[in-house]
CSV table of C-alpha atoms in Angstrom, one decimal:
chain,number,residue,atom,x,y,z
A,1,UNK,CA,2.6,-52.5,1.3
A,2,UNK,CA,1.3,-52.5,-2.2
A,3,UNK,CA,3.5,-53.3,-5.2
A,4,UNK,CA,4.7,-50.5,-7.5
A,5,UNK,CA,2.6,-52.0,-10.4
A,6,UNK,CA,-0.5,-52.1,-8.3
A,7,UNK,CA,0.1,-48.5,-7.2
A,8,UNK,CA,0.4,-47.5,-10.8
A,9,UNK,CA,-2.8,-49.2,-11.7
A,10,UNK,CA,-4.6,-47.7,-8.7
A,11,UNK,CA,-3.3,-44.2,-9.6
A,12,UNK,CA,-4.4,-44.5,-13.3
A,13,UNK,CA,-7.8,-45.6,-12.2
A,14,UNK,CA,-8.4,-42.8,-9.7
A,15,UNK,CA,-6.9,-39.7,-11.3
A,16,UNK,CA,-9.2,-37.4,-13.1
A,17,UNK,CA,-7.8,-34.8,-15.5
A,18,UNK,CA,-9.5,-31.5,-16.3
A,19,UNK,CA,-11.1,-29.0,-14.1
A,20,UNK,CA,-9.0,-26.3,-12.4
A,21,UNK,CA,-9.3,-27.5,-8.8
A,22,UNK,CA,-9.8,-31.2,-9.8
A,23,UNK,CA,-6.4,-31.1,-11.4
A,24,UNK,CA,-4.8,-28.7,-8.9
A,25,UNK,CA,-5.8,-30.5,-5.7
A,26,UNK,CA,-5.4,-34.1,-6.7
A,27,UNK,CA,-1.7,-34.3,-5.6
A,28,UNK,CA,-1.8,-37.4,-7.8
A,29,UNK,CA,-1.3,-39.4,-4.6
A,30,UNK,CA,2.3,-40.6,-4.7
A,31,UNK,CA,5.6,-38.9,-4.3
A,32,UNK,CA,8.5,-40.7,-6.0
A,33,UNK,CA,11.6,-40.2,-4.0
A,34,UNK,CA,14.2,-41.5,-6.4
A,35,UNK,CA,18.0,-40.8,-6.2
A,36,UNK,CA,18.5,-37.8,-4.0
A,37,UNK,CA,18.6,-38.0,-0.2
A,38,UNK,CA,19.4,-35.5,2.6
A,39,UNK,CA,22.7,-37.3,3.2
A,40,UNK,CA,23.9,-37.1,-0.4
A,41,UNK,CA,23.3,-38.8,-3.7
A,42,UNK,CA,23.0,-38.0,-7.3
A,43,UNK,CA,20.2,-35.9,-8.7
A,44,UNK,CA,18.2,-36.9,-11.8
A,45,UNK,CA,17.5,-33.5,-13.4
A,46,UNK,CA,15.5,-35.0,-16.3
A,47,UNK,CA,11.8,-34.4,-16.4
A,48,UNK,CA,9.9,-37.6,-16.2
A,49,UNK,CA,6.6,-37.5,-18.1
A,50,UNK,CA,3.6,-39.7,-18.1
A,51,UNK,CA,2.0,-41.0,-21.3
A,52,UNK,CA,-1.0,-38.8,-20.9
A,53,UNK,CA,-1.8,-35.5,-22.5
A,54,UNK,CA,0.8,-32.8,-21.7
A,55,UNK,CA,-0.1,-29.6,-19.9
A,56,UNK,CA,0.7,-26.3,-21.6
A,57,UNK,CA,1.2,-22.9,-20.1
A,58,UNK,CA,-2.4,-21.9,-20.3
A,59,UNK,CA,-3.6,-25.0,-18.4
A,60,UNK,CA,-0.7,-24.7,-15.9
A,61,UNK,CA,-1.7,-21.1,-15.2
A,62,UNK,CA,-5.3,-22.3,-14.8
A,63,UNK,CA,-4.2,-24.8,-12.3
A,64,UNK,CA,-2.7,-22.0,-10.1
A,65,UNK,CA,-5.6,-19.7,-10.5
A,66,UNK,CA,-8.1,-22.4,-9.8
A,67,UNK,CA,-6.2,-23.4,-6.7
A,68,UNK,CA,-6.0,-19.9,-5.3
A,69,UNK,CA,-9.5,-18.6,-6.2
A,70,UNK,CA,-11.4,-21.2,-4.3
A,71,UNK,CA,-13.7,-20.8,-1.4
A,72,UNK,CA,-11.4,-18.5,0.8
A,73,UNK,CA,-12.1,-15.2,-1.0
A,74,UNK,CA,-15.9,-15.7,-0.3
A,75,UNK,CA,-15.1,-16.4,3.4
A,76,UNK,CA,-12.6,-13.8,4.5
A,77,UNK,CA,-13.4,-10.5,2.6
A,78,UNK,CA,-15.3,-9.2,5.7
A,79,UNK,CA,-12.5,-10.2,8.0
A,80,UNK,CA,-10.0,-8.4,5.7
A,81,UNK,CA,-12.1,-5.2,5.8
A,82,UNK,CA,-12.3,-5.4,9.6
A,83,UNK,CA,-8.6,-5.7,9.9
A,84,UNK,CA,-7.2,-3.5,7.2
A,85,UNK,CA,-10.0,-1.0,6.8
A,86,UNK,CA,-9.7,1.1,3.6
A,87,UNK,CA,-6.2,-0.3,3.0
A,88,UNK,CA,-7.6,-3.7,2.1
A,89,UNK,CA,-6.2,-3.6,-1.5
A,90,UNK,CA,-2.8,-2.9,0.0
A,91,UNK,CA,-3.2,-5.9,2.3
A,92,UNK,CA,-4.1,-8.2,-0.5
A,93,UNK,CA,-1.1,-6.9,-2.5
A,94,UNK,CA,1.2,-7.5,0.5
A,95,UNK,CA,0.0,-11.1,0.9
A,96,UNK,CA,0.4,-11.6,-2.8
A,97,UNK,CA,4.1,-10.5,-2.7
A,98,UNK,CA,4.8,-13.1,-0.1
A,99,UNK,CA,3.1,-15.8,-2.3
A,100,UNK,CA,5.0,-14.5,-5.4
A,101,UNK,CA,8.4,-14.7,-3.7
A,102,UNK,CA,7.7,-18.2,-2.4
A,103,UNK,CA,6.6,-19.3,-5.8
A,104,UNK,CA,10.2,-18.9,-6.9
A,105,UNK,CA,11.3,-21.7,-4.6
A,106,UNK,CA,8.4,-23.9,-5.8
A,107,UNK,CA,9.3,-23.3,-9.4
A,108,UNK,CA,12.9,-24.2,-9.0
A,109,UNK,CA,12.2,-27.3,-6.9
A,110,UNK,CA,9.5,-28.4,-9.4
A,111,UNK,CA,11.8,-28.1,-12.4
A,112,UNK,CA,14.6,-30.1,-10.7
A,113,UNK,CA,12.4,-32.6,-8.8
A,114,UNK,CA,9.2,-33.0,-10.9
A,115,UNK,CA,7.1,-35.0,-8.6
A,116,UNK,CA,3.4,-35.4,-7.9
A,117,UNK,CA,4.0,-35.2,-4.2
A,118,UNK,CA,4.8,-31.5,-4.5
A,119,UNK,CA,5.3,-29.9,-1.1
A,120,UNK,CA,5.6,-33.3,0.7
A,121,UNK,CA,8.3,-34.5,-1.6
A,122,UNK,CA,10.3,-31.2,-1.5
A,123,UNK,CA,10.4,-31.3,2.3
A,124,UNK,CA,11.6,-35.0,2.2
A,125,UNK,CA,14.1,-34.3,-0.5
A,126,UNK,CA,15.7,-31.5,1.5
A,127,UNK,CA,15.5,-32.8,5.0
A,128,UNK,CA,15.2,-36.6,4.7
A,129,UNK,CA,12.5,-38.8,6.2
A,130,UNK,CA,13.1,-37.8,9.8
A,131,UNK,CA,11.2,-36.3,12.7
A,132,UNK,CA,11.3,-32.8,11.2
A,133,UNK,CA,10.0,-33.8,7.7
A,134,UNK,CA,7.3,-36.0,9.2
A,135,UNK,CA,6.2,-33.2,11.6
A,136,UNK,CA,6.0,-30.6,8.8
A,137,UNK,CA,4.0,-33.0,6.7
A,138,UNK,CA,1.6,-33.5,9.7
A,139,UNK,CA,1.4,-29.7,9.8
A,140,UNK,CA,0.5,-29.6,6.1
A,141,UNK,CA,-2.3,-32.0,6.8
A,142,UNK,CA,-3.6,-30.0,9.8
A,143,UNK,CA,-3.5,-26.9,7.7
A,144,UNK,CA,-5.6,-28.5,5.0
A,145,UNK,CA,-8.0,-29.7,7.7
A,146,UNK,CA,-8.4,-26.1,8.8
A,147,UNK,CA,-8.8,-24.8,5.2
A,148,UNK,CA,-11.6,-27.4,4.8
A,149,UNK,CA,-13.2,-26.0,7.9
A,150,UNK,CA,-12.9,-22.5,6.4
A,151,UNK,CA,-14.6,-23.6,3.2
A,152,UNK,CA,-17.3,-25.4,5.2
A,153,UNK,CA,-18.0,-22.4,7.4
A,154,UNK,CA,-18.3,-20.2,4.3
A,155,UNK,CA,-20.7,-22.7,2.7
A,156,UNK,CA,-22.8,-22.6,5.8
A,157,UNK,CA,-22.7,-18.9,6.1
A,158,UNK,CA,-23.8,-18.2,2.6
A,159,UNK,CA,-26.4,-20.9,2.6
A,160,UNK,CA,-27.9,-19.6,5.8
A,161,UNK,CA,-28.7,-16.3,4.1
A,162,UNK,CA,-31.6,-18.0,2.4
A,163,UNK,CA,-33.2,-18.7,5.8
A,164,UNK,CA,-35.1,-16.4,8.1
A,165,UNK,CA,-32.8,-14.4,10.4
A,166,UNK,CA,-33.9,-16.3,13.5
A,167,UNK,CA,-33.0,-19.6,11.8
A,168,UNK,CA,-29.6,-18.6,10.4
A,169,UNK,CA,-27.4,-19.8,13.2
A,170,UNK,CA,-28.8,-23.3,13.3
A,171,UNK,CA,-29.1,-23.4,9.5
A,172,UNK,CA,-25.4,-22.5,9.2
A,173,UNK,CA,-24.3,-25.5,11.3
A,174,UNK,CA,-26.7,-27.9,9.7
A,175,UNK,CA,-25.7,-26.8,6.2
A,176,UNK,CA,-21.9,-26.9,6.8
A,177,UNK,CA,-22.1,-30.3,8.5
A,178,UNK,CA,-24.4,-31.7,5.8
A,179,UNK,CA,-22.0,-30.5,3.0
A,180,UNK,CA,-19.0,-32.1,4.7
A,181,UNK,CA,-20.8,-35.4,5.2
A,182,UNK,CA,-22.2,-35.6,1.7
A,183,UNK,CA,-18.9,-34.7,0.1
A,184,UNK,CA,-17.1,-37.2,2.2
A,185,UNK,CA,-19.5,-39.9,0.9
A,186,UNK,CA,-19.0,-38.7,-2.7
A,187,UNK,CA,-15.2,-39.0,-2.3
A,188,UNK,CA,-15.7,-42.5,-1.1
A,189,UNK,CA,-18.0,-43.7,-3.8
A,190,UNK,CA,-18.3,-41.2,-6.7
A,191,UNK,CA,-15.6,-38.6,-6.6
A,192,UNK,CA,-14.8,-38.8,-10.3
A,193,UNK,CA,-18.3,-37.7,-11.4
A,194,UNK,CA,-18.1,-34.7,-9.2
A,195,UNK,CA,-14.5,-33.8,-10.2
A,196,UNK,CA,-15.6,-33.7,-13.9
A,197,UNK,CA,-17.9,-30.8,-13.1
A,198,UNK,CA,-15.0,-28.6,-11.8
A,199,UNK,CA,-14.5,-26.8,-15.1
A,200,UNK,CA,-18.1,-25.6,-15.1
A,201,UNK,CA,-18.0,-24.6,-11.5
A,202,UNK,CA,-14.8,-22.6,-11.8
A,203,UNK,CA,-16.0,-20.9,-14.9
A,204,UNK,CA,-19.2,-19.9,-13.3
A,205,UNK,CA,-17.4,-18.7,-10.1
A,206,UNK,CA,-14.8,-16.6,-12.0
A,207,UNK,CA,-17.5,-15.2,-14.3
A,208,UNK,CA,-19.7,-14.0,-11.4
A,209,UNK,CA,-16.7,-12.4,-9.6
A,210,UNK,CA,-15.6,-10.6,-12.8
A,211,UNK,CA,-19.2,-9.5,-13.5
A,212,UNK,CA,-19.4,-8.0,-10.0
A,213,UNK,CA,-16.1,-6.1,-10.5
A,214,UNK,CA,-17.0,-4.8,-13.9
A,215,UNK,CA,-20.5,-3.6,-12.9
A,216,UNK,CA,-19.1,-2.0,-9.7
A,217,UNK,CA,-16.4,-0.1,-11.5
A,218,UNK,CA,-18.8,0.9,-14.3
A,219,UNK,CA,-21.3,2.3,-11.8
A,220,UNK,CA,-18.6,4.4,-10.1
A,221,UNK,CA,-16.9,3.6,-6.8
A,222,UNK,CA,-16.8,5.7,-3.7
A,223,UNK,CA,-13.0,6.2,-3.6
A,224,UNK,CA,-13.2,8.1,-0.4
A,225,UNK,CA,-13.7,4.7,1.3
A,226,UNK,CA,-10.1,3.9,0.3
A,227,UNK,CA,-8.4,7.2,1.3
A,228,UNK,CA,-5.5,7.2,3.6
A,229,UNK,CA,-7.7,8.5,6.4
A,230,UNK,CA,-9.5,5.1,6.4
A,231,UNK,CA,-6.4,3.1,6.7
A,232,UNK,CA,-5.1,1.4,9.9
A,233,UNK,CA,-1.5,1.4,11.0
A,234,UNK,CA,1.3,-0.3,8.9
A,235,UNK,CA,1.7,-3.2,11.3
A,236,UNK,CA,-2.1,-3.8,11.3
A,237,UNK,CA,-2.2,-3.7,7.5
A,238,UNK,CA,0.6,-6.3,7.3
A,239,UNK,CA,-1.0,-8.4,10.0
A,240,UNK,CA,-4.4,-8.2,8.4
A,241,UNK,CA,-2.8,-9.2,5.1
A,242,UNK,CA,-1.2,-12.3,6.6
A,243,UNK,CA,-4.3,-13.4,8.5
A,244,UNK,CA,-6.1,-13.6,5.1
A,245,UNK,CA,-3.0,-15.1,3.4
A,246,UNK,CA,-5.0,-18.3,3.0
A,247,UNK,CA,-6.5,-16.7,-0.1
A,248,UNK,CA,-3.1,-17.4,-1.9
A,249,UNK,CA,-2.9,-21.0,-0.8
A,250,UNK,CA,-3.1,-23.0,-4.0
A,251,UNK,CA,-0.4,-21.7,-6.4
A,252,UNK,CA,1.9,-24.5,-5.1
A,253,UNK,CA,-0.4,-27.0,-6.7
A,254,UNK,CA,1.2,-26.4,-10.0
A,255,UNK,CA,4.1,-28.3,-8.6
A,256,UNK,CA,2.0,-31.4,-8.3
A,257,UNK,CA,1.4,-31.4,-12.1
A,258,UNK,CA,5.1,-30.9,-12.9
A,259,UNK,CA,5.7,-34.4,-14.4
A,260,UNK,CA,2.9,-33.7,-16.9
A,261,UNK,CA,3.9,-30.2,-17.9
A,262,UNK,CA,5.2,-29.6,-21.4
A,263,UNK,CA,8.5,-27.7,-21.7
A,264,UNK,CA,8.8,-27.6,-17.9
A,265,UNK,CA,11.9,-25.5,-17.6
A,266,UNK,CA,10.1,-22.5,-19.0
A,267,UNK,CA,6.4,-23.4,-18.4
A,268,UNK,CA,6.6,-24.2,-14.6
A,269,UNK,CA,8.3,-20.9,-13.5
A,270,UNK,CA,6.1,-18.9,-15.9
A,271,UNK,CA,2.9,-20.6,-14.7
A,272,UNK,CA,3.8,-19.8,-11.1
A,273,UNK,CA,4.5,-16.2,-11.6
A,274,UNK,CA,1.7,-15.5,-14.1
A,275,UNK,CA,-1.0,-17.2,-12.0
A,276,UNK,CA,0.0,-15.4,-8.7
A,277,UNK,CA,0.2,-12.1,-10.6
A,278,UNK,CA,-3.3,-12.5,-12.1
A,279,UNK,CA,-4.8,-13.5,-8.7
A,280,UNK,CA,-3.1,-10.5,-7.0
A,281,UNK,CA,-4.7,-8.2,-9.5
A,282,UNK,CA,-8.1,-10.0,-9.2
A,283,UNK,CA,-8.1,-9.7,-5.4
A,284,UNK,CA,-7.1,-6.0,-5.5
A,285,UNK,CA,-10.0,-5.3,-7.9
A,286,UNK,CA,-12.5,-7.3,-5.8
A,287,UNK,CA,-11.4,-5.5,-2.6
A,288,UNK,CA,-11.6,-2.1,-4.4
A,289,UNK,CA,-15.1,-2.9,-5.7
A,290,UNK,CA,-16.2,-4.1,-2.3
A,291,UNK,CA,-14.9,-1.0,-0.5
A,292,UNK,CA,-16.1,1.3,-3.2
A,293,UNK,CA,-19.8,0.1,-2.9
A,294,UNK,CA,-20.0,-0.6,0.9
A,295,UNK,CA,-17.0,0.7,2.7
A,296,UNK,CA,-14.9,-1.2,5.2
A,297,UNK,CA,-17.5,-1.0,8.0
A,298,UNK,CA,-20.2,-2.3,5.7
A,299,UNK,CA,-18.2,-5.3,4.5
A,300,UNK,CA,-17.1,-6.1,8.1
A,301,UNK,CA,-20.7,-5.9,9.2
A,302,UNK,CA,-21.8,-8.4,6.5
A,303,UNK,CA,-19.2,-10.7,7.9
A,304,UNK,CA,-19.4,-14.2,6.4
A,305,UNK,CA,-21.4,-13.1,3.3
A,306,UNK,CA,-19.6,-9.8,2.6
A,307,UNK,CA,-19.2,-10.5,-1.2
A,308,UNK,CA,-22.9,-11.3,-1.6
A,309,UNK,CA,-23.9,-8.1,0.3
A,310,UNK,CA,-21.5,-6.1,-2.0
A,311,UNK,CA,-23.0,-7.7,-5.1
A,312,UNK,CA,-26.5,-6.8,-3.9
A,313,UNK,CA,-25.4,-3.1,-3.8
A,314,UNK,CA,-24.6,-3.1,-7.5
A,315,UNK,CA,-26.9,-5.8,-9.0
A,316,UNK,CA,-29.8,-5.8,-6.6
A,317,UNK,CA,-31.3,-9.0,-5.1
A,318,UNK,CA,-30.2,-10.9,-8.3
A,319,UNK,CA,-26.6,-9.9,-7.5
A,320,UNK,CA,-26.9,-11.2,-3.9
A,321,UNK,CA,-28.4,-14.5,-5.1
A,322,UNK,CA,-25.8,-14.9,-7.9
A,323,UNK,CA,-22.9,-14.3,-5.5
A,324,UNK,CA,-24.4,-16.6,-2.8
A,325,UNK,CA,-24.8,-19.4,-5.4
A,326,UNK,CA,-21.3,-18.8,-6.6
A,327,UNK,CA,-20.0,-19.0,-3.1
A,328,UNK,CA,-21.9,-22.3,-2.5
A,329,UNK,CA,-20.6,-23.8,-5.7
A,330,UNK,CA,-17.0,-22.6,-5.0
A,331,UNK,CA,-16.9,-23.7,-1.4
A,332,UNK,CA,-18.5,-27.1,-2.1
A,333,UNK,CA,-16.1,-27.6,-5.0
A,334,UNK,CA,-13.1,-26.6,-2.8
A,335,UNK,CA,-14.2,-29.0,0.0
A,336,UNK,CA,-14.6,-31.9,-2.5
A,337,UNK,CA,-11.3,-31.3,-4.2
A,338,UNK,CA,-9.4,-30.7,-1.0
A,339,UNK,CA,-10.8,-33.9,0.5
A,340,UNK,CA,-9.7,-35.7,-2.6
A,341,UNK,CA,-6.1,-34.5,-2.3
A,342,UNK,CA,-5.5,-34.3,1.4
A,343,UNK,CA,-6.7,-37.8,2.1
A,344,UNK,CA,-4.1,-39.0,-0.4
A,345,UNK,CA,-1.4,-37.2,1.6
A,346,UNK,CA,-2.2,-39.5,4.5
A,347,UNK,CA,-1.8,-42.5,2.1
A,348,UNK,CA,1.6,-41.3,0.8
A,349,UNK,CA,2.9,-40.5,4.3
A,350,UNK,CA,1.9,-44.0,5.4
A,351,UNK,CA,3.8,-45.4,2.5
A,352,UNK,CA,6.9,-43.4,3.4
A,353,UNK,CA,6.6,-44.7,7.0
A,354,UNK,CA,5.8,-41.2,8.3
A,355,UNK,CA,2.4,-42.3,9.5
A,356,UNK,CA,0.7,-45.5,10.7
A,357,UNK,CA,0.2,-48.0,7.9
A,358,UNK,CA,-3.5,-48.5,8.6
A,359,UNK,CA,-3.8,-45.2,6.6
A,360,UNK,CA,-2.9,-47.2,3.5
A,361,UNK,CA,-6.1,-49.2,3.8
A,362,UNK,CA,-8.3,-48.7,0.7
A,363,UNK,CA,-12.1,-49.1,0.5
A,364,UNK,CA,-13.6,-49.0,-3.0
A,365,UNK,CA,-10.2,-47.8,-4.3
A,366,UNK,CA,-10.1,-44.8,-1.9
A,367,UNK,CA,-7.9,-44.1,1.2
A,368,UNK,CA,-11.0,-43.9,3.4
A,369,UNK,CA,-9.3,-43.9,6.8
A,370,UNK,CA,-7.5,-40.7,6.1
A,371,UNK,CA,-10.6,-39.2,4.5
A,372,UNK,CA,-12.7,-40.0,7.6
A,373,UNK,CA,-10.2,-38.5,9.9
A,374,UNK,CA,-10.1,-35.3,7.8
A,375,UNK,CA,-13.9,-35.2,7.7
A,376,UNK,CA,-14.2,-35.5,11.5
A,377,UNK,CA,-11.5,-32.8,12.0
A,378,UNK,CA,-13.3,-30.5,9.6
A,379,UNK,CA,-16.6,-30.9,11.4
A,380,UNK,CA,-15.1,-30.2,14.8
A,381,UNK,CA,-13.2,-27.1,13.7
A,382,UNK,CA,-16.0,-25.6,11.5
A,383,UNK,CA,-18.6,-26.1,14.2
A,384,UNK,CA,-16.6,-25.1,17.3
A,385,UNK,CA,-14.1,-22.4,16.1
A,386,UNK,CA,-15.1,-18.9,14.9
A,387,UNK,CA,-14.2,-17.9,11.3
A,388,UNK,CA,-11.5,-15.3,12.3
A,389,UNK,CA,-9.7,-18.0,14.3
A,390,UNK,CA,-10.0,-20.5,11.4
A,391,UNK,CA,-8.5,-18.0,9.0
A,392,UNK,CA,-5.7,-17.2,11.4
A,393,UNK,CA,-4.9,-20.9,11.8
A,394,UNK,CA,-5.0,-21.7,8.1
A,395,UNK,CA,-2.9,-18.7,7.1
A,396,UNK,CA,-0.3,-19.3,9.8
A,397,UNK,CA,-0.1,-23.0,9.0
A,398,UNK,CA,0.7,-22.4,5.3
A,399,UNK,CA,3.1,-19.5,6.0
A,400,UNK,CA,5.1,-22.0,8.2
A,401,UNK,CA,5.0,-24.6,5.4
A,402,UNK,CA,6.0,-22.1,2.8
A,403,UNK,CA,8.9,-21.0,5.0
A,404,UNK,CA,10.1,-24.6,5.2
A,405,UNK,CA,9.8,-25.0,1.4
A,406,UNK,CA,11.9,-21.8,0.9
A,407,UNK,CA,14.5,-23.3,3.3
A,408,UNK,CA,14.4,-26.5,1.3
A,409,UNK,CA,15.3,-24.6,-1.9
A,410,UNK,CA,18.2,-22.9,0.0
A,411,UNK,CA,19.4,-26.3,1.1
A,412,UNK,CA,19.1,-27.7,-2.4
A,413,UNK,CA,20.3,-24.6,-4.3
A,414,UNK,CA,23.2,-26.4,-6.0
A,415,UNK,CA,20.8,-29.0,-7.4
A,416,UNK,CA,18.0,-26.5,-8.3
A,417,UNK,CA,20.5,-23.9,-9.6
A,418,UNK,CA,18.3,-21.4,-7.6
A,419,UNK,CA,19.2,-18.2,-5.9
A,420,UNK,CA,19.8,-18.6,-2.2
A,421,UNK,CA,19.2,-14.8,-1.9
A,422,UNK,CA,15.7,-14.9,-3.4
A,423,UNK,CA,14.7,-17.9,-1.4
A,424,UNK,CA,16.3,-16.4,1.7
A,425,UNK,CA,14.3,-13.2,1.3
A,426,UNK,CA,11.1,-15.3,0.7
A,427,UNK,CA,11.9,-17.3,3.9
A,428,UNK,CA,12.3,-14.0,5.9
A,429,UNK,CA,9.0,-12.7,4.4
A,430,UNK,CA,7.2,-15.8,5.5
A,431,UNK,CA,8.6,-15.7,9.0
A,432,UNK,CA,8.0,-12.0,9.2
A,433,UNK,CA,4.4,-12.5,8.1
A,434,UNK,CA,4.0,-15.2,10.7
A,435,UNK,CA,5.4,-12.9,13.4
A,436,UNK,CA,3.1,-10.1,12.3
A,437,UNK,CA,0.1,-12.5,12.7
A,438,UNK,CA,1.3,-13.5,16.2
A,439,UNK,CA,1.8,-9.9,17.2
A,440,UNK,CA,-1.7,-8.9,15.9
A,441,UNK,CA,-3.4,-11.8,17.6
A,442,UNK,CA,-1.6,-11.3,20.9
A,443,UNK,CA,-2.4,-7.6,21.0
A,444,UNK,CA,-6.1,-8.3,21.6
A,445,UNK,CA,-7.4,-10.3,24.6
A,446,UNK,CA,-10.3,-11.4,22.4
A,447,UNK,CA,-8.0,-13.1,19.9
A,448,UNK,CA,-5.1,-14.2,22.1
A,449,UNK,CA,-6.5,-17.7,22.3
A,450,UNK,CA,-5.9,-18.1,18.6
A,451,UNK,CA,-2.2,-18.0,19.2
A,452,UNK,CA,-2.5,-20.9,21.6
A,453,UNK,CA,-4.4,-22.8,19.0
A,454,UNK,CA,-1.6,-22.3,16.5
A,455,UNK,CA,1.0,-23.4,19.1
A,456,UNK,CA,-1.1,-26.5,19.7
A,457,UNK,CA,-1.1,-27.3,16.0
A,458,UNK,CA,2.7,-27.1,15.9
A,459,UNK,CA,3.0,-29.1,19.1
A,460,UNK,CA,0.5,-31.7,18.0
A,461,UNK,CA,2.4,-32.1,14.6
A,462,UNK,CA,5.7,-32.8,16.3
A,463,UNK,CA,4.2,-34.8,19.2
A,464,UNK,CA,2.3,-37.1,16.8
A,465,UNK,CA,5.4,-37.8,14.7
A,466,UNK,CA,7.6,-38.3,17.8
A,467,UNK,CA,5.0,-40.7,19.3
A,468,UNK,CA,4.7,-42.7,16.0
A,469,UNK,CA,8.4,-43.0,15.6
A,470,UNK,CA,8.8,-44.1,19.2
A,471,UNK,CA,6.1,-46.7,18.9
A,472,UNK,CA,7.7,-47.9,15.6
A,473,UNK,CA,11.1,-48.4,17.2
A,474,UNK,CA,9.6,-50.4,20.0
A,475,UNK,CA,8.0,-52.8,17.5
């Protein structure tokens, strides 16, 4: 175990500020469980701040937007069109409402327990350092590994469009594997230099998306592609919305910056609600633009590069190239930033005795063991599992985690001064959304295996934690 002083020096040396996703996904590496435990204890309601520059409302909102508008929207637009048809804007709105309701619990917990561990620390605060908390933190790690695979698959899919049709399958696997390996090495040796480019990458990505929306609306949309006759059934719309819910993963990262946020009692809740609201509107506009220029069938047919295909319809070959480049930048950026943060979750879990202590081993100041395990998991999932299954796994994993965070706020309601009713409704929405995914997946023999993959993720999370604790007791 390292000393608190050495931890502090390590953190100060490794944390890079600035950049939407570079800030959002750092997790700042260490949760500081102080005076509250699941068995009772006093709660320090004061906001502990660092000596660095304070984050205002605009920057906090940027953290949330940067976390959500990452690589997922480039990967799953075609999946959404295939599932929800002309009701795709409604599906994105439904997913956003689940995220918005859950953001209430994150906001209350962040104000009361400002902590760079975010989700990890909230679960431990509410449920203690037991089997359940450790298992849920394992599930969080697995969900991030699946999200990394989603980003990698999107990178490979968009990159392969620059190759001849008969070379695209091989090119996709080579490109996604190469991106994962290169970004793993960068996180070991030179992550800070890459993280400093995040502002430019996010600015370019959002600029291209907004340009596409503006030109599509200005040129006139085919609104018949969104008429009720093109919709699927209500259950399918909800299920489709939840399968692509991974698009809203990222708003919770505002919580990781809570100790550095100025006027936190007002800024933290406002940042959560404003960022989710803006992203809901952005996704609705993107989905309307896509449907309006290509229709659901066209987007579904374009599959992994649906946004680029839609951009080509309104901006020609330049639009395809711009959107493909934006997707490559966004997905590479998201892979890099998620590696940076998720590898540090393994470090903090090991410090909290929820994971083997060899995960605390540092190489060149980086938690390399956790990073390499994540990299290997990403390569296996991205190369062996299809994109639809990856999206289902990622969305399901985060819905389960968000349900637990809502339960945490219910349990800690006296401390957070939060509404059990609102968090209870959010909890039911998360569980209902998860049930809708399971029903949709189970209804088709072609996707039924995805449900077993989700069950395996949950079983592996609990089994791994149980085995670790059993081995620890024997020692």
